[in-house]
Coordinates of N, CA and C in Angstrom, one line a residue:
M1 N 17.6 -55.2 -59.7 CA 16.7 -54.9 -60.8 C 17.4 -55.1 -62.1
R2 N 16.5 -55.8 -62.9 CA 17.0 -56.1 -64.3 C 16.3 -55.0 -65.2
F3 N 17.3 -54.8 -66.5 CA 16.7 -53.7 -67.3 C 17.1 -54.3 -68.8
L4 N 16.2 -54.0 -69.8 CA 16.6 -54.5 -70.9 C 17.2 -53.0 -71.6
V5 N 18.2 -53.1 -72.3 CA 18.9 -51.8 -72.9 C 19.0 -52.3 -74.4
K6 N 18.3 -51.5 -75.2 CA 18.3 -51.7 -76.6 C 19.1 -50.4 -77.1
H7 N 20.1 -50.9 -78.1 CA 20.9 -49.8 -78.6 C 21.1 -50.0 -80.1
T8 N 21.0 -48.9 -80.8 CA 21.2 -48.6 -82.2 C 22.0 -47.7 -82.5
P9 N 23.1 -47.8 -83.5 CA 23.8 -46.7 -83.9 C 23.2 -45.4 -84.5
K10 N 23.7 -44.4 -84.0 CA 23.1 -43.0 -84.5 C 23.6 -43.0 -86.1
D11 N 23.0 -42.3 -86.7 CA 23.3 -41.8 -88.2 C 24.7 -41.2 -88.3
E12 N 25.1 -40.7 -87.2 CA 26.4 -39.8 -87.5 C 27.6 -40.9 -87.5
V13 N 27.4 -42.1 -86.9 CA 28.3 -43.2 -87.0 C 28.8 -43.4 -88.6
L14 N 28.0 -43.2 -89.4 CA 28.3 -43.3 -90.9 C 29.3 -42.3 -91.3
L15 N 29.4 -41.2 -90.6 CA 30.4 -40.2 -91.0 C 31.6 -40.2 -90.2
T16 N 31.8 -41.2 -89.3 CA 33.0 -41.2 -88.5 C 33.9 -42.2 -89.3
P17 N 35.2 -41.7 -89.3 CA 36.1 -42.5 -90.4 C 36.3 -44.1 -89.8
P18 N 36.2 -44.9 -90.6 CA 36.2 -46.2 -90.2 C 37.4 -46.6 -89.2
K19 N 38.6 -46.3 -89.4 CA 39.5 -46.6 -88.4 C 39.1 -46.2 -87.1
E20 N 38.7 -44.9 -87.0 CA 38.3 -44.4 -85.5 C 37.3 -45.2 -85.0
M21 N 36.4 -45.4 -85.7 CA 35.1 -46.3 -85.3 C 35.4 -47.7 -84.8
Q22 N 36.1 -48.2 -85.5 CA 36.7 -49.7 -85.3 C 37.2 -49.6 -83.9
G23 N 38.2 -48.6 -83.4 CA 38.8 -48.7 -82.2 C 37.7 -48.4 -81.1
I24 N 36.9 -47.5 -81.4 CA 35.8 -47.0 -80.4 C 34.8 -48.4 -80.3
I25 N 34.6 -49.2 -81.3 CA 33.6 -50.3 -81.2 C 34.5 -51.5 -80.2
I26 N 35.7 -51.7 -80.5 CA 36.5 -52.6 -79.8 C 36.5 -52.4 -78.3
D27 N 36.8 -50.9 -77.9 CA 37.0 -50.5 -76.6 C 35.4 -50.8 -76.1
H28 N 34.4 -50.5 -76.8 CA 33.1 -50.4 -76.3 C 32.8 -51.9 -75.9
L29 N 33.0 -52.9 -76.8 CA 32.7 -54.3 -76.7 C 33.6 -54.9 -75.6
E30 N 35.0 -54.5 -75.3 CA 35.8 -54.9 -74.2 C 35.1 -54.5 -72.9
Y31 N 34.6 -53.3 -72.9 CA 34.0 -52.8 -71.6 C 32.9 -53.5 -71.3
L32 N 31.9 -53.9 -72.2 CA 30.7 -54.6 -72.0 C 31.1 -56.1 -71.6
V33 N 32.2 -56.8 -72.0 CA 32.5 -58.1 -71.6 C 33.2 -57.9 -70.2
G34 N 33.7 -56.9 -69.8 CA 34.1 -56.5 -68.4 C 32.8 -56.6 -67.6
L35 N 31.7 -56.0 -67.9 CA 30.7 -55.9 -67.2 C 30.0 -57.3 -67.1
E36 N 30.1 -58.1 -68.2 CA 29.4 -59.3 -68.1 C 30.2 -60.3 -67.1
E37 N 31.5 -60.2 -67.2 CA 32.4 -61.0 -66.4 C 32.2 -60.6 -64.9
E38 N 31.5 -59.3 -64.6 CA 31.3 -59.0 -63.2 C 29.9 -59.2 -62.9
G39 N 29.1 -60.0 -63.9 CA 27.8 -60.2 -63.5 C 26.7 -59.3 -63.7
K40 N 27.2 -58.1 -64.5 CA 26.3 -56.9 -64.4 C 25.4 -57.1 -65.6
I41 N 26.1 -58.0 -66.7 CA 25.3 -58.1 -68.0 C 25.0 -59.6 -68.0
T42 N 23.7 -60.0 -68.0 CA 23.2 -61.4 -67.9 C 22.9 -61.9 -69.2
D43 N 22.7 -61.2 -70.2 CA 22.5 -61.7 -71.6 C 22.6 -60.4 -72.5
S44 N 23.0 -60.9 -73.6 CA 23.2 -59.9 -74.8 C 23.3 -60.5 -76.1
G45 N 23.0 -59.5 -77.1 CA 23.1 -60.0 -78.6 C 22.8 -59.1 -79.4
A46 N 22.9 -59.3 -80.8 CA 22.7 -58.4 -82.0 C 21.5 -58.7 -82.5
F47 N 20.8 -57.7 -83.3 CA 19.7 -57.9 -83.9 C 20.0 -58.5 -85.5
A48 N 19.5 -59.7 -85.8 CA 19.8 -60.3 -87.0 C 19.2 -59.4 -88.2
G49 N 20.3 -59.2 -89.1 CA 19.8 -58.5 -90.2 C 19.8 -56.9 -90.0
L50 N 20.0 -56.5 -88.8 CA 19.8 -55.0 -88.7 C 21.0 -54.5 -87.7
R51 N 21.3 -53.1 -87.7 CA 22.2 -52.6 -86.9 C 21.8 -52.5 -85.5
G52 N 22.6 -52.9 -84.5 CA 22.3 -52.6 -83.1 C 22.0 -54.0 -82.4
G53 N 21.7 -53.8 -81.0 CA 21.5 -55.0 -80.2 C 21.1 -54.7 -79.0
F54 N 21.1 -55.6 -78.0 CA 20.6 -55.5 -76.6 C 21.4 -55.9 -75.6
L55 N 21.2 -55.5 -74.3 CA 21.9 -56.0 -73.2 C 20.8 -56.2 -72.1
V56 N 21.0 -57.3 -71.4 CA 20.0 -57.3 -70.2 C 21.1 -57.3 -69.0
V57 N 20.7 -56.1 -68.2 CA 21.7 -55.5 -67.2 C 21.0 -55.7 -65.8
E58 N 21.9 -56.1 -65.0 CA 21.5 -56.1 -63.7 C 22.1 -55.0 -62.8
A59 N 21.2 -54.3 -62.3 CA 21.8 -52.8 -61.6 C 20.8 -52.6 -60.3
G60 N 21.5 -52.2 -59.3 CA 20.9 -51.9 -58.1 C 19.8 -50.7 -58.2
S61 N 20.0 -49.9 -59.2 CA 19.2 -48.8 -59.2 C 19.4 -48.3 -60.6
P62 N 18.3 -47.4 -61.1 CA 18.5 -46.7 -62.3 C 19.7 -45.9 -62.4
E63 N 19.9 -45.2 -61.3 CA 21.2 -44.5 -61.6 C 22.4 -45.2 -61.6
E64 N 22.5 -46.4 -61.0 CA 23.8 -47.4 -61.1 C 23.6 -47.9 -62.8
L65 N 22.6 -48.1 -63.2 CA 22.4 -48.4 -64.7 C 23.0 -47.3 -65.6
D66 N 22.6 -46.0 -65.1 CA 23.0 -44.9 -65.9 C 24.4 -44.6 -66.0
S67 N 25.0 -45.0 -64.8 CA 26.5 -44.8 -64.7 C 27.1 -45.6 -65.5
M68 N 26.8 -47.0 -65.5 CA 27.5 -48.1 -66.4 C 27.3 -47.8 -67.8
L69 N 26.1 -47.2 -68.2 CA 26.1 -46.8 -69.6 C 26.8 -45.6 -70.1
N70 N 26.8 -44.7 -69.2 CA 27.6 -43.6 -69.4 C 29.0 -43.6 -69.5
L71 N 29.6 -44.7 -69.0 CA 31.1 -45.0 -69.1 C 31.5 -45.8 -70.2
A72 N 30.4 -46.5 -70.9 CA 30.7 -47.2 -72.1 C 31.4 -46.3 -73.1
P73 N 32.4 -46.8 -73.8 CA 33.0 -45.9 -74.7 C 32.2 -45.5 -76.0
G74 N 31.3 -46.3 -76.5 CA 30.6 -46.1 -77.7 C 29.2 -45.6 -77.6
M75 N 28.9 -45.3 -76.2 CA 27.4 -44.9 -76.0 C 27.0 -43.5 -76.5
S76 N 27.9 -42.6 -76.8 CA 27.7 -41.4 -77.3 C 27.4 -41.7 -78.9
F77 N 27.6 -42.8 -79.5 CA 27.2 -42.9 -81.0 C 26.0 -43.9 -81.0
M78 N 25.4 -44.1 -79.8 CA 24.1 -45.1 -79.8 C 22.9 -44.1 -79.6
N79 N 21.8 -44.9 -79.9 CA 20.5 -44.4 -79.6 C 20.2 -45.4 -78.7
T80 N 19.7 -45.1 -77.4 CA 19.4 -46.0 -76.4 C 17.9 -45.9 -75.8
E81 N 17.6 -47.2 -75.5 CA 16.1 -47.3 -74.9 C 16.3 -48.2 -73.8
V82 N 15.8 -47.9 -72.7 CA 15.9 -48.7 -71.4 C 14.4 -49.1 -71.0
Y83 N 14.4 -50.4 -70.6 CA 13.0 -51.1 -70.2 C 13.3 -51.8 -68.8
P84 N 12.6 -51.5 -67.9 CA 12.8 -52.3 -66.7 C 12.1 -53.6 -66.9
L85 N 12.6 -54.6 -66.2 CA 12.0 -56.1 -66.5 C 11.5 -56.4 -65.3
I86 N 10.5 -57.4 -65.3 CA 10.0 -58.3 -64.3 C 9.9 -59.8 -64.6
D87 N 10.2 -60.5 -63.7 CA 10.1 -62.1 -64.1 C 8.8 -62.5 -64.3
L88 N 8.5 -63.6 -65.0 CA 7.1 -64.0 -65.2 C 6.3 -64.5 -63.9
R89 N 7.0 -65.1 -62.9 CA 6.2 -65.2 -61.9 C 5.6 -64.2 -61.2
T90 N 6.2 -63.0 -61.1 CA 5.9 -61.7 -60.7 C 4.5 -61.3 -61.6
R91 N 4.7 -61.5 -62.7 CA 3.5 -61.0 -63.8 C 2.5 -61.9 -63.6
I92 N 2.5 -63.2 -63.3 CA 1.6 -64.2 -63.0 C 0.8 -63.8 -61.7
E93 N 1.5 -63.4 -60.7 CA 0.9 -62.9 -59.4 C 0.1 -61.7 -59.7
Q94 N 0.8 -60.7 -60.5 CA -0.1 -59.5 -60.9 C -1.5 -59.8 -61.5
M95 N -1.3 -60.7 -62.5 CA -2.6 -61.1 -63.2 C -3.7 -61.6 -62.3
K96 N -3.1 -62.5 -61.6 CA -4.1 -63.2 -60.3 C -4.7 -62.1 -59.6
K97 N -4.1 -61.2 -59.2 CA -4.7 -60.0 -58.4 C -5.5 -59.3 -59.2
R98 N -5.3 -59.1 -60.4 CA -6.1 -58.3 -61.2 C -7.3 -58.9 -61.6
K99 N -7.3 -60.5 -61.8 CA -8.4 -61.2 -61.9 C -9.4 -61.1 -60.7
E100 N -8.8 -61.2 -59.5 CA -9.5 -61.0 -58.2 C -10.3 -59.6 -58.3
M101 N -9.6 -58.6 -58.5 CA -10.1 -57.3 -58.5 C -11.2 -57.1 -59.5
T102 N -11.2 -57.8 -60.7 CA -12.1 -57.6 -61.8 C -13.3 -58.4 -61.3
A103 N -13.2 -59.6 -60.7 CA -14.4 -60.3 -60.2 C -15.2 -59.6 -59.3
K104 N -14.4 -58.7 -58.3 CA -15.1 -58.0 -57.2 C -15.9 -56.8 -58.1
W105 N -15.2 -56.1 -59.0 CA -16.0 -55.1 -59.5 C -17.1 -55.5 -60.6
V106 N -17.1 -56.7 -61.0 CA -18.2 -57.1 -61.7 C -19.5 -57.6 -60.7
K107 N -19.0 -58.1 -59.6 CA -20.2 -58.3 -58.7 C -20.9 -57.1 -58.1
A108 N -20.1 -55.9 -58.0 CA -20.6 -54.7 -57.4 C -21.6 -54.3 -58.2

């Protein structure tokens, strides 16, 4: 299963001493690089001109994803949103089925 994980810093981050925050950020990014090297993170990036970023994560289940995220050193400083992803071919098949069903309803 693939998931889009959007994270933005909580406002409390601004109240954390900069030296402490830098260490947490470095640990957090190193943890994410480790997940990337394991093939768990397949894409990532930061939002241009904004605070925060995203990850595309491969996980066997929502529980596995939750475990990965909860072990990340900086997650307690992040607001996190998670979206399950499907590929475009799956979406096309769904749309074709919907089109067939709609055609049946219109004829009825």
